[in-house]
Structures are given as C-alpha cells and as structure tokens.
Amino acid sequence: MAKNRRKFTQCPNCGYTFEDINNYCPNCGQENHDLNVPVKHLIAEFFEGTLHFDTKAWKTLKYLILKPGLLTEKFNIGKRASYVPPFRLYVFVSIIFFFVLALTTDNIIRSDGSAGSDGDVTSSLPGVTISTNLNDSLLAASDTAALRKVREITQSSQELQALRSELGESGFASEFAKFTSHGDESKQKLFKNLSFMMFLLMPFFALVLYLYYRKQNRNYVEHLMFSIHLHTFYFILLIVVLLIGQLFPALDTDWAVLFIMTLYLYFALHQVYKQSYLRTFLSLLPIGFVYLITLLIFFLGTVFVSVLLT
C-alpha cells in the first residue's frame, strides 16, 4: 500500500527545491513528508508503516490464528507480497505482549495484592503466580509442567534458607537474595531479559527443526519462518489469556493454554512438513520434549543472567 505523503516544496533540512516525484531529498536524503500534524495522524501512520493494517494484515492474522502452518507454507513457496513479513509481525505482536504483561501485572498487584507473612505482595493470574519475590519472574513463561517445578522450588523457603546457609550468603546465593529483594525493579529487568531470551529461542528452535527434518533437504530459513510464526501465535494466545485473567481472575487456564499450544504445533507441523497425522504425532513427541527442555534452560539462563546483572 502506497504511503500517503504530505510533501514539502522545499527540503526543510537543506533547502533543496523538490520535484513532484521526490519522496526523499536527492541532496541530503531526508524524507519528503511533513510530520507536523495532529497526534492521531502520526498514530495511524505508525500502524500503517509497522504492520500495514489493511487487507494484508487481517488476512495474515486470519491465516496465522485459524490455519496453523499455512502462512509459513505460503512464505516458503514464495507467496509473500500478500502477507505481513514474518519478522515484522513477530516484533509488533511481541511488543504488545510485553506491554500487556507489564500492564496487567501492575494492575493486579495494585488492585488485588495482599501482604504475605514475609512482607511480599502476592496475587495471581490464571495459571500464573505474581509477587514481588522472584516467583513473579515465572509469569513470563507459559507455565509448563517443568517451569511449575522450578516455581515450587523457588517458593520453598526452607530449601532457599538451606542454600543460603550452606553458601554463607556469598557468591551467587548472595546475588540471588539481593535480586529477590528488589521487587518491581527485578521484575522489570527480568521482563526485559525475557524478550531477548525469546528472540534467541526462535532461531535455536529452528535449528532443532532443521536437524530433525534434515532428510527433507529444506533450507534453515524455512524452519526459521516456522519458528517465528509459531512464537507469534503463542504471544497472541498469551495476550488473550492475560486479558481474560483481568476479567475472570479465578479462571484456571493452565491446561487449556498448554493444550492449545500443543495442538497448534501439531497441526502446523503437519501442514508444513507434509507427514501423515500419525507420523506428525510421533514427531511431535521428541520435538515438544526438546522444546520444553530448551525453554527451561533458556529461562533458567535468563534468571541467572538477570541475577548477575543486579
């Protein structure tokens, strides 16, 4: 979609006199576009330039959400102009996700939080525990069984006290205690690092797919597009879950989220890699297992780095 430009007759930067065809100044390179307009016009242009909210965007989202793997397949066979580029879509959705994540967390703590015995403020989302302790860091993960085990361990004050006593409050244990005492500051730092973690997780998961389906002789980029679309959908799903959690705080969505994620991955693998339903199911088991282990390792690594950078 062509950009609707408000053109100058003369470049404000260098004084070059524009011709009608000049979208950029031939002399200094500045864009020939007047930004001195009401804020609502700038917001509309941001959405237009970032995601192209026209038929292309809605068609892309429809295929991404309702037809697992089809968008990746179309990209891989060269049908790209009609859809939002995968990486641009991922960046836009991930920004919304982390914004909603931070916003809903703050709102819930302010409206429903209560002080615990140790002075920490705790609350909950469906399938998510929020507190000013380290446990709130687990909010940013999808609450898989493995990550819930990590949360149980961190919630055990006795185990934490034993660890601190054994290490004499020195080294990493000391840094860990310092990190957990910072509350909201630690949470915000963890959110920031989690966004970078997810950015690294996508190409790593693509590598897993590349190795598993190596006999299909596909380029790595094809698997990367699959991973980007998959994680974009996961972000959209978690955005919906966070918003539902605001409306129905008592609703438990743990298993529903895990089921939808698994089901989406299954149908996406079937669509893109063209195996039978049975072969796809047999492939899903090792791929899903490796993905969960990878997610756990990346998450623990993110917590470790966040603690060290405190």
Coordinates of C-alpha atoms in Angstrom, one line a residue:
M1 CA 0.0 0.0 0.0
A2 CA 1.5 3.3 -1.1
K3 CA 2.2 5.8 1.6
N4 CA 0.0 8.9 1.6
R5 CA 2.7 11.7 1.8
R6 CA 2.3 15.3 2.8
K7 CA 5.1 16.7 0.7
F8 CA 7.1 19.9 1.0
T9 CA 8.0 22.1 -1.9
Q10 CA 11.4 22.7 -0.4
C11 CA 13.5 20.5 1.9
P12 CA 13.4 21.8 5.5
N13 CA 16.8 20.3 6.1
C14 CA 19.0 21.6 3.3
G15 CA 16.7 23.9 1.2
Y16 CA 16.7 21.7 -1.9
T17 CA 13.7 22.5 -4.2
F18 CA 11.6 19.3 -4.6
E19 CA 10.1 18.0 -7.8
D20 CA 6.8 16.1 -7.6
I21 CA 8.4 12.7 -7.9
N22 CA 10.8 13.3 -5.0
N23 CA 9.8 11.2 -2.0
Y24 CA 13.3 11.8 -0.5
C25 CA 15.7 14.7 -0.8
P26 CA 18.3 13.9 -3.5
N27 CA 20.7 16.2 -1.7
C28 CA 20.6 15.2 1.9
G29 CA 18.3 12.1 1.9
Q30 CA 15.7 13.4 4.3
E31 CA 12.2 12.0 3.7
N32 CA 9.8 14.4 1.9
H33 CA 7.0 14.1 4.4
D34 CA 5.5 16.6 6.8
L35 CA 5.2 15.2 10.4
N36 CA 3.8 18.5 11.8
V37 CA 0.2 17.1 12.1
P38 CA -2.2 16.0 14.9
V39 CA -1.1 13.0 17.0
K40 CA -3.9 10.8 15.7
H41 CA -2.4 11.1 12.2
L42 CA 1.0 10.0 13.5
I43 CA -0.5 7.1 15.3
A44 CA -2.4 6.0 12.2
E45 CA 0.8 6.2 10.2
F46 CA 2.7 4.2 12.8
F47 CA 0.3 1.3 12.5
E48 CA 0.2 1.6 8.7
G49 CA 4.0 1.6 8.4
T50 CA 4.6 -1.0 11.0
L51 CA 2.1 -3.6 10.1
H52 CA 0.1 -2.3 7.1
F53 CA -3.4 -2.5 8.8
D54 CA -5.3 -3.2 5.6
T55 CA -6.5 -6.3 3.9
K56 CA -2.9 -7.7 4.1
A57 CA -2.8 -7.5 7.9
W58 CA -6.1 -9.1 8.6
K59 CA -5.5 -11.8 6.1
T60 CA -2.2 -12.6 7.7
L61 CA -3.7 -12.8 11.2
K62 CA -6.6 -14.9 10.0
Y63 CA -4.2 -17.5 8.5
L64 CA -1.8 -17.3 11.4
I65 CA -4.5 -18.0 14.0
L66 CA -7.0 -20.2 12.2
K67 CA -4.8 -22.2 9.8
P68 CA -1.7 -23.4 11.6
G69 CA 1.3 -23.6 9.3
L70 CA -0.4 -22.3 6.2
L71 CA 1.2 -18.8 6.4
T72 CA 4.7 -20.5 6.8
E73 CA 4.0 -22.7 3.8
K74 CA 2.9 -19.8 1.6
F75 CA 6.1 -17.9 2.6
N76 CA 8.3 -20.8 1.8
I77 CA 6.9 -21.3 -1.7
G78 CA 7.3 -17.6 -2.5
K79 CA 3.8 -16.2 -1.9
R80 CA 4.9 -13.3 0.3
A81 CA 3.7 -9.9 -1.1
S82 CA 0.1 -10.5 0.1
Y83 CA 1.1 -11.0 3.8
V84 CA 2.9 -9.1 6.5
P85 CA 6.6 -10.2 6.7
P86 CA 7.1 -12.8 9.5
F87 CA 9.7 -10.9 11.5
R88 CA 7.8 -7.6 11.3
L89 CA 4.7 -9.3 12.6
Y90 CA 6.6 -11.0 15.4
V91 CA 8.2 -7.8 16.6
F92 CA 4.8 -5.9 16.6
V93 CA 3.0 -8.7 18.5
S94 CA 5.8 -9.2 21.0
I95 CA 5.8 -5.5 21.8
I96 CA 2.1 -5.7 22.5
F97 CA 2.6 -8.9 24.6
F98 CA 5.2 -7.4 26.9
F99 CA 3.2 -4.2 27.2
V100 CA 0.1 -6.1 28.2
L101 CA 2.2 -8.4 30.5
A102 CA 3.7 -5.4 32.4
L103 CA 0.3 -3.6 32.5
T104 CA -1.8 -6.4 33.7
T105 CA 0.8 -7.4 36.3
D106 CA 1.0 -3.9 37.8
N107 CA -2.8 -3.6 37.8
I108 CA -3.4 -6.8 39.5
I109 CA -0.8 -6.2 42.2
R110 CA -2.3 -2.7 42.9
S111 CA -6.0 -3.9 43.0
D112 CA -5.8 -7.4 44.4
G113 CA -2.4 -7.8 46.1
S114 CA -2.1 -8.6 49.7
A115 CA 0.9 -8.7 52.0
G116 CA 2.3 -12.1 52.9
S117 CA 3.9 -13.1 56.1
D118 CA 7.3 -12.0 54.8
G119 CA 6.1 -8.7 53.5
D120 CA 6.0 -9.7 49.9
V121 CA 2.9 -8.8 47.8
T122 CA 1.3 -11.7 46.0
S123 CA -1.5 -12.1 43.6
S124 CA -2.3 -14.4 40.6
L125 CA -3.4 -14.6 37.0
P126 CA -5.0 -17.7 35.5
G127 CA -2.1 -20.2 35.6
V128 CA 0.3 -17.5 36.8
T129 CA 1.6 -16.5 40.2
I130 CA 2.7 -12.9 40.7
S131 CA 4.7 -11.5 43.6
T132 CA 7.4 -9.0 44.3
N133 CA 9.6 -12.0 45.0
L134 CA 11.5 -13.9 42.3
N135 CA 8.4 -16.1 41.8
D136 CA 6.8 -13.3 39.7
S137 CA 9.5 -14.0 37.0
L138 CA 7.7 -17.2 36.1
L139 CA 4.8 -15.0 34.9
A140 CA 6.7 -14.5 31.6
A141 CA 6.9 -18.2 30.8
S142 CA 4.0 -20.3 29.5
D143 CA 3.7 -22.2 32.9
T144 CA 4.7 -25.6 31.6
A145 CA 5.0 -28.5 34.0
A146 CA 8.7 -28.2 34.1
L147 CA 8.6 -24.5 34.9
R148 CA 6.0 -25.1 37.6
K149 CA 8.5 -27.4 39.2
V150 CA 11.0 -24.5 39.2
R151 CA 8.4 -22.3 40.8
E152 CA 7.8 -24.8 43.5
I153 CA 11.5 -25.0 44.3
T154 CA 11.9 -21.2 44.5
Q155 CA 8.8 -21.0 46.7
S156 CA 10.3 -23.4 49.2
S157 CA 11.7 -21.0 51.9
Q158 CA 13.3 -23.9 53.7
E159 CA 15.3 -25.0 50.7
L160 CA 16.3 -21.4 50.0
Q161 CA 17.4 -20.9 53.6
A162 CA 19.4 -24.1 53.5
L163 CA 21.1 -22.9 50.3
R164 CA 21.9 -19.6 51.8
S165 CA 23.3 -21.2 55.0
E166 CA 25.4 -23.7 53.0
L167 CA 27.0 -21.0 50.9
G168 CA 27.2 -18.5 53.7
E169 CA 25.3 -15.8 51.8
S170 CA 28.2 -15.4 49.4
G171 CA 28.6 -15.8 45.7
F172 CA 25.5 -16.5 43.6
A173 CA 23.3 -17.1 46.7
S174 CA 24.0 -13.6 47.9
E175 CA 23.3 -12.2 44.5
F176 CA 20.1 -14.2 44.3
A177 CA 18.9 -12.9 47.7
K178 CA 19.7 -9.4 46.5
F179 CA 17.8 -9.9 43.3
T180 CA 14.7 -11.2 45.0
S181 CA 14.7 -8.3 47.5
H182 CA 14.4 -5.7 44.7
G183 CA 10.7 -6.5 43.9
D184 CA 9.4 -4.5 40.9
E185 CA 12.8 -3.5 39.8
S186 CA 13.9 -7.1 39.4
K187 CA 10.6 -7.9 37.7
Q188 CA 11.1 -5.3 35.1
K189 CA 14.7 -6.4 34.5
L190 CA 13.5 -9.9 34.1
F191 CA 10.8 -8.9 31.6
K192 CA 13.4 -7.1 29.5
N193 CA 15.7 -10.1 29.5
L194 CA 12.9 -12.4 28.7
S195 CA 12.2 -10.6 25.5
F196 CA 15.8 -11.1 24.5
M197 CA 15.5 -14.7 25.5
M198 CA 12.6 -15.3 23.2
F199 CA 14.4 -13.6 20.4
L200 CA 17.3 -16.2 20.8
L201 CA 14.9 -19.1 21.4
M202 CA 13.3 -18.8 17.9
P203 CA 16.5 -19.5 15.8
F204 CA 17.5 -22.2 18.3
F205 CA 14.2 -24.0 17.9
A206 CA 14.5 -23.5 14.1
L207 CA 17.9 -25.3 14.4
V208 CA 16.1 -28.2 16.2
L209 CA 13.6 -28.5 13.3
Y210 CA 16.4 -28.3 10.8
L211 CA 18.2 -31.2 12.4
Y212 CA 15.1 -33.3 12.9
Y213 CA 13.8 -32.8 9.3
R214 CA 17.2 -32.8 7.7
K215 CA 16.2 -35.6 5.3
Q216 CA 13.7 -33.2 3.7
N217 CA 16.6 -31.1 2.5
R218 CA 14.9 -27.8 3.5
N219 CA 16.9 -24.6 4.0
Y220 CA 17.3 -23.3 7.5
V221 CA 15.3 -20.2 6.7
E222 CA 12.2 -22.3 6.1
H223 CA 12.4 -23.7 9.6
L224 CA 13.1 -20.2 11.0
M225 CA 9.9 -18.9 9.4
F226 CA 8.1 -21.7 11.0
S227 CA 9.5 -20.8 14.4
I228 CA 8.7 -17.1 14.0
H229 CA 5.1 -17.8 13.1
L230 CA 4.8 -20.3 15.9
H231 CA 6.0 -18.0 18.6
T232 CA 4.0 -15.1 17.2
F233 CA 0.9 -17.2 17.7
Y234 CA 2.0 -18.1 21.2
F235 CA 2.3 -14.5 22.0
I236 CA -1.2 -13.7 20.7
L237 CA -2.6 -16.6 22.7
L238 CA -0.8 -15.4 25.9
I239 CA -2.1 -11.8 25.3
V240 CA -5.7 -13.2 25.2
V241 CA -5.0 -15.2 28.4
L242 CA -3.7 -12.2 30.2
L243 CA -6.7 -10.1 29.2
I244 CA -9.1 -13.0 30.2
G245 CA -7.3 -13.1 33.5
Q246 CA -8.2 -9.5 34.1
L247 CA -11.9 -10.2 33.5
F248 CA -12.0 -13.6 35.3
P249 CA -9.2 -13.8 37.9
A250 CA -10.4 -17.1 39.3
L251 CA -10.4 -18.9 36.0
D252 CA -7.7 -21.6 35.7
T253 CA -6.4 -21.6 32.1
D254 CA -3.2 -23.6 32.6
W255 CA -4.2 -26.8 30.9
A256 CA -6.2 -25.0 28.2
V257 CA -3.2 -22.9 27.2
L258 CA -0.9 -25.9 27.1
F259 CA -3.4 -27.9 25.1
I260 CA -3.9 -25.1 22.5
M261 CA -0.1 -24.6 22.2
T262 CA 0.5 -28.3 21.7
L263 CA -2.4 -28.7 19.3
Y264 CA -1.3 -25.7 17.2
L265 CA 2.2 -27.0 17.0
Y266 CA 0.9 -30.4 15.9
F267 CA -1.3 -29.1 13.0
A268 CA 1.4 -26.6 12.0
L269 CA 4.0 -29.4 11.7
H270 CA 1.5 -31.5 9.7
Q271 CA 0.8 -28.6 7.3
V272 CA 4.4 -27.5 6.7
Y273 CA 6.3 -30.8 6.7
K274 CA 3.7 -32.9 4.9
Q275 CA 3.8 -36.0 7.1
S276 CA 0.8 -38.2 7.9
Y277 CA -1.1 -37.4 11.0
L278 CA 0.4 -40.4 12.8
R279 CA 4.0 -39.5 11.7
T280 CA 3.4 -36.0 12.7
F281 CA 2.2 -37.1 16.2
L282 CA 5.3 -39.3 16.5
S283 CA 7.4 -36.3 15.5
L284 CA 5.6 -34.0 17.9
L285 CA 6.8 -36.1 20.9
P286 CA 10.5 -35.6 20.6
I287 CA 10.2 -32.0 19.2
G288 CA 7.9 -31.0 22.0
F289 CA 10.1 -32.6 24.6
V290 CA 13.2 -30.9 23.3
Y291 CA 11.3 -27.6 23.1
L292 CA 10.3 -27.7 26.7
I293 CA 13.8 -28.6 27.8
T294 CA 15.2 -25.8 25.7
L295 CA 12.7 -23.3 27.1
L296 CA 13.6 -24.4 30.6
I297 CA 17.3 -24.0 30.0
F298 CA 16.8 -20.6 28.3
F299 CA 14.6 -19.4 31.1
L300 CA 16.9 -20.5 33.9
G301 CA 19.8 -18.9 32.0
T302 CA 17.8 -15.7 31.8
V303 CA 17.2 -15.7 35.5
F304 CA 20.9 -16.4 36.1
V305 CA 22.0 -13.5 33.9
S306 CA 19.3 -11.2 35.5
V307 CA 20.7 -12.0 39.0
L308 CA 24.3 -11.5 38.0
L309 CA 23.4 -8.1 36.4
T310 CA 21.6 -6.9 39.5

